[in-house]
Amino acid sequence: MKFLDLARPLLENPSILKIGQNIKFDIQVLANYDIEVKGTLFDTMIAHYLLEPDMRHNMNLLSEIYLSYSPVHIESLIGEKGNSQKNMRSVPDEKLKEYAVEDADVTLQLKEIFEPKIRAEGLEPLSSKIEMPLIPVLALMERNGVILDTEELKKITYGLREDIISLEKEIYVLAGMEFNISSPKQLGDILFIRLKLDDKARLTKTRQFITNEEILQRLAHKHPIVDKVLEYRGLKKLLSTYVEALPQLIDARTGRIHTSFNQAVAATGRLSSNNPNLQNIPVRDERGREIRKAFVPAPGCIFLSADYSQIELRLMAHLSKDKNMIADFLSGNDIHAATAAKIFGVDIKDVTREMRGKAKTANFGIIYGISSFGLSERLNIGRKEAKDLIDGYFNSYPGVKIYMEKSIKKAREAGYVTTMFGRRRYLRDIQSRNQMARGNAERNAINAPIQGSAADIIKIAMIRINDKLKSGSFKSKMILQVHDELIFETVESELDNLREMVIAEMSGAASLDVPLKVDWGTGKNWLEAH
DNA sequence: CCCAGCACGC
DNA sequence: GACGTACGTGCTGGGT
């Protein structure tokens, strides 16, 4: 009897607990053999992520820390990573056995340590109701993948290449010499030494000239080369990071792109995505948006995109219990306009674009714990005006200021802050005498509960939606998560049912003092649906 | 091979 | 006087 035939009934038995380190990986390997792992999961990597979200969670490290034991490194079996790295299949059975058994032993020992710690720290519900059940959901989304229309991408490629070459030529003429525009060092020397665009130019810590977008924007009026450089940078980024890289990641077996969702990287509880990162596909800039047209549904399908509207600001309203902010959300008015009306003391119908823009920046800044200096930099206004704006903000929403102070106080006293669902973030620098370290910790004390609660909520929605997809025998697939947005490859006949279900599960995932509003769109590519 | 600087997303 | 908005991934250049 083959091993798989022996293992299958155990792995597929829903009443047998599965303990592992990075179980999503095992689920994917077993899925290749048509084994569907069922039953409750306990993943030591995820457990440690909940216990110490800022740390790394690989098994050898955990073993060294918690078991004072250094397991065999995989490299000693299959060699260093690189071209010559061998496959697990090439490892002699005797060695493989030792490795596999040790791996299982260490994992079980770690579980015995982490499980009581999870319980002791009040993390059990977050663990057993959200993080562990999410593992197979992410595994399925990864296997689902998404189709990339390479012909559509090719169309973009030619235009980009041409424009980059002509920009390159124009830049060389304007600079009076050729240089590597992609080298910040060379570019800085051209702009600030050769062309003398700013005699007070700021330097990076490695004493190069800063040439980032913010600095260049301010210089744009001084010389035509600056805009060309900005455009060149943007187009190069699109070409190298997306247009040229994405087609290389199409899986030969499925013909689709399969990202990895990492559940144990972001210290706030968010997911991250890599190989490729499908959470940073361009959308703001007109030229970049074109790339989204290349993400398409399977024949007979249509994309449904559903996203939480202003979830972080709604969480600020909920967590702070600020009466005015709650009222602004309940009114159904545009929140940034409502904020502007309060800050500037005008009727909401008299709010100008400029006022709304400032209020919007202030709203974002508040979530991130911004200072008056930060806000003045961002809005390109004076320190005084920025301070007045912030004072106006706190007068409008006094509960928000109190909440921010309370968050910092909680961090000082407990050493950590928590999300709505008990996720912790330790802020060890909150007492630091180093201003920068302490400031950082204080901003995290404000941001982590908000960003983290939003992450908790969308994870709950994803689990419930996945359950409904199964129980309702939908053929539609959940394929992507982008922090506050879920994307589905929808069988067209299921669209109405699916949309209704998705919106209900997303808005019902948590009960706040303000509604959890969900916006949605559909389309024959990701740009249309967004 | 690693880090810095930069740019994309939320 | 310096610092100054959270969380990520990935590219290129440039030094080792």
Coordinates of N, CA and C (backbone and C1' of nucleotides) in Angstrom, one line a residue, chain A residues 180 183 186 267 272 275 277 368 371 373-374 378 425 444 451, chain C residues 1-15:
Chain A
N180 N 22.9 57.1 -16.5 CA 21.9 56.1 -16.2 C 20.8 56.8 -15.3
S183 N 19.7 55.4 -12.0 CA 20.6 55.4 -10.9 C 20.3 56.7 -10.1
Q186 N 23.5 58.9 -9.9 CA 23.9 59.6 -11.1 C 22.9 60.7 -11.3
A267 N 2.8 42.9 10.7 CA 2.7 42.9 12.1 C 1.3 43.4 12.6
S272 N -0.2 39.6 3.2 CA 0.7 40.2 2.2 C 0.6 39.2 1.0
N275 N 5.1 36.8 -5.3 CA 5.3 35.9 -6.4 C 4.1 35.6 -7.2
N277 N 3.3 39.9 -6.3 CA 2.5 40.7 -5.4 C 1.3 41.2 -6.2
Y368 N -3.0 57.4 10.7 CA -1.6 57.0 10.8 C -0.9 57.7 11.9
S371 N 1.7 64.1 12.5 CA 2.0 65.3 13.3 C 1.7 66.6 12.4
F373 N 3.8 68.8 11.6 CA 4.8 68.9 10.5 C 4.5 68.0 9.4
G374 N 4.2 66.7 9.7 CA 3.9 65.8 8.6 C 2.8 66.3 7.7
R378 N 2.8 67.3 3.7 CA 2.0 66.6 2.8 C 1.1 67.5 2.0
R425 N -0.5 43.9 19.3 CA 0.8 44.3 18.8 C 1.6 44.9 19.9
N444 N 2.1 53.7 16.0 CA 1.7 52.4 15.9 C 0.5 52.1 16.9
Q451 N -5.9 49.4 11.7 CA -5.5 48.6 10.6 C -5.8 47.1 10.9
Chain C
dG1 P 20.0 75.2 16.3 O5' 20.0 73.7 15.8 C5' 21.3 73.0 15.8 C4' 21.0 71.5 15.5 C3' 20.1 71.3 14.3 O3' 20.6 70.2 13.6 C1' 19.1 70.3 16.2
dA2 P 19.9 69.9 12.2 O5' 19.2 68.5 12.6 C5' 20.0 67.4 13.1 C4' 19.1 66.2 13.4 C3' 18.2 65.9 12.2 O3' 18.2 64.5 12.0 C1' 16.9 66.3 14.1
dC3 P 17.5 63.9 10.7 O5' 16.0 63.5 11.1 C5' 15.8 62.6 12.2 C4' 14.4 62.6 12.6 C3' 13.4 62.8 11.5 O3' 12.8 61.5 11.3 C1' 12.8 64.1 13.3
dG4 P 12.1 61.2 9.8 O5' 10.6 61.5 10.0 C5' 9.9 60.9 11.2 C4' 8.8 61.8 11.5 C3' 7.9 62.2 10.3 O3' 6.5 62.0 10.7 C1' 8.5 64.1 11.4
dT5 P 5.4 62.4 9.5 O5' 4.7 61.0 9.4 C5' 4.3 60.4 10.6 C4' 3.3 59.3 10.2 C3' 4.0 58.2 9.4 O3' 4.0 57.0 10.1 C1' 2.0 58.9 8.4
dA6 P 5.0 55.8 9.7 O5' 4.1 54.5 9.9 C5' 3.2 54.5 11.1 C4' 2.2 53.4 10.8 C3' 2.7 52.1 10.1 O3' 3.2 51.2 11.1 C1' 0.7 52.8 9.1
dC7 P 4.4 50.2 10.6 O5' 3.6 49.3 9.5 C5' 2.6 48.5 9.9 C4' 2.0 47.8 8.7 C3' 3.1 47.0 7.9 O3' 3.4 45.8 8.5 C1' 1.5 48.2 6.5
dG8 P 4.7 45.0 8.0 O5' 4.2 44.4 6.6 C5' 5.0 44.1 5.6 C4' 4.2 44.0 4.3 C3' 5.0 43.6 3.1 O3' 5.0 42.2 2.9 C1' 3.7 45.6 2.6
dT9 P 6.1 41.4 2.2 O5' 6.1 42.0 0.7 C5' 5.0 41.6 -0.1 C4' 5.4 41.9 -1.6 C3' 6.7 41.3 -2.0 O3' 6.5 40.8 -3.3 C1' 6.8 43.6 -2.2
dG10 P 7.6 40.0 -4.1 O5' 8.3 41.1 -5.0 C5' 7.5 41.8 -6.0 C4' 8.4 42.8 -6.7 C3' 9.8 42.2 -7.0 O3' 10.1 42.6 -8.3 C1' 10.0 44.2 -5.8
dC11 P 11.1 41.8 -9.2 O5' 11.9 43.0 -10.0 C5' 11.2 43.9 -10.7 C4' 11.9 45.2 -10.7 C3' 13.3 45.2 -10.9 O3' 13.6 45.5 -12.3 C1' 12.9 46.6 -9.1
dT12 P 15.1 45.2 -12.9 O5' 15.9 46.5 -12.4 C5' 15.5 47.8 -12.8 C4' 16.4 48.8 -12.3 C3' 17.9 48.5 -12.6 O3' 18.5 49.7 -13.2 C1' 17.6 48.7 -10.2
dG13 P 20.0 49.7 -13.7 O5' 20.8 50.2 -12.4 C5' 20.4 51.5 -11.8 C4' 21.2 51.8 -10.6 C3' 22.7 51.7 -10.9 O3' 23.3 52.8 -10.3 C1' 22.1 50.3 -9.0
dG14 P 24.8 53.1 -10.5 O5' 25.5 52.5 -9.2 C5' 25.1 53.1 -7.9 C4' 25.8 52.3 -6.8 C3' 27.3 51.9 -7.2 O3' 28.1 52.1 -6.0 C1' 26.2 50.0 -6.6
dG15 P 29.6 52.5 -6.1 O5' 30.2 51.7 -4.8 C5' 29.8 52.0 -3.5 C4' 29.7 50.6 -2.8 C3' 31.0 49.9 -2.8 O3' 31.7 49.9 -1.5 C1' 29.2 48.4 -3.2

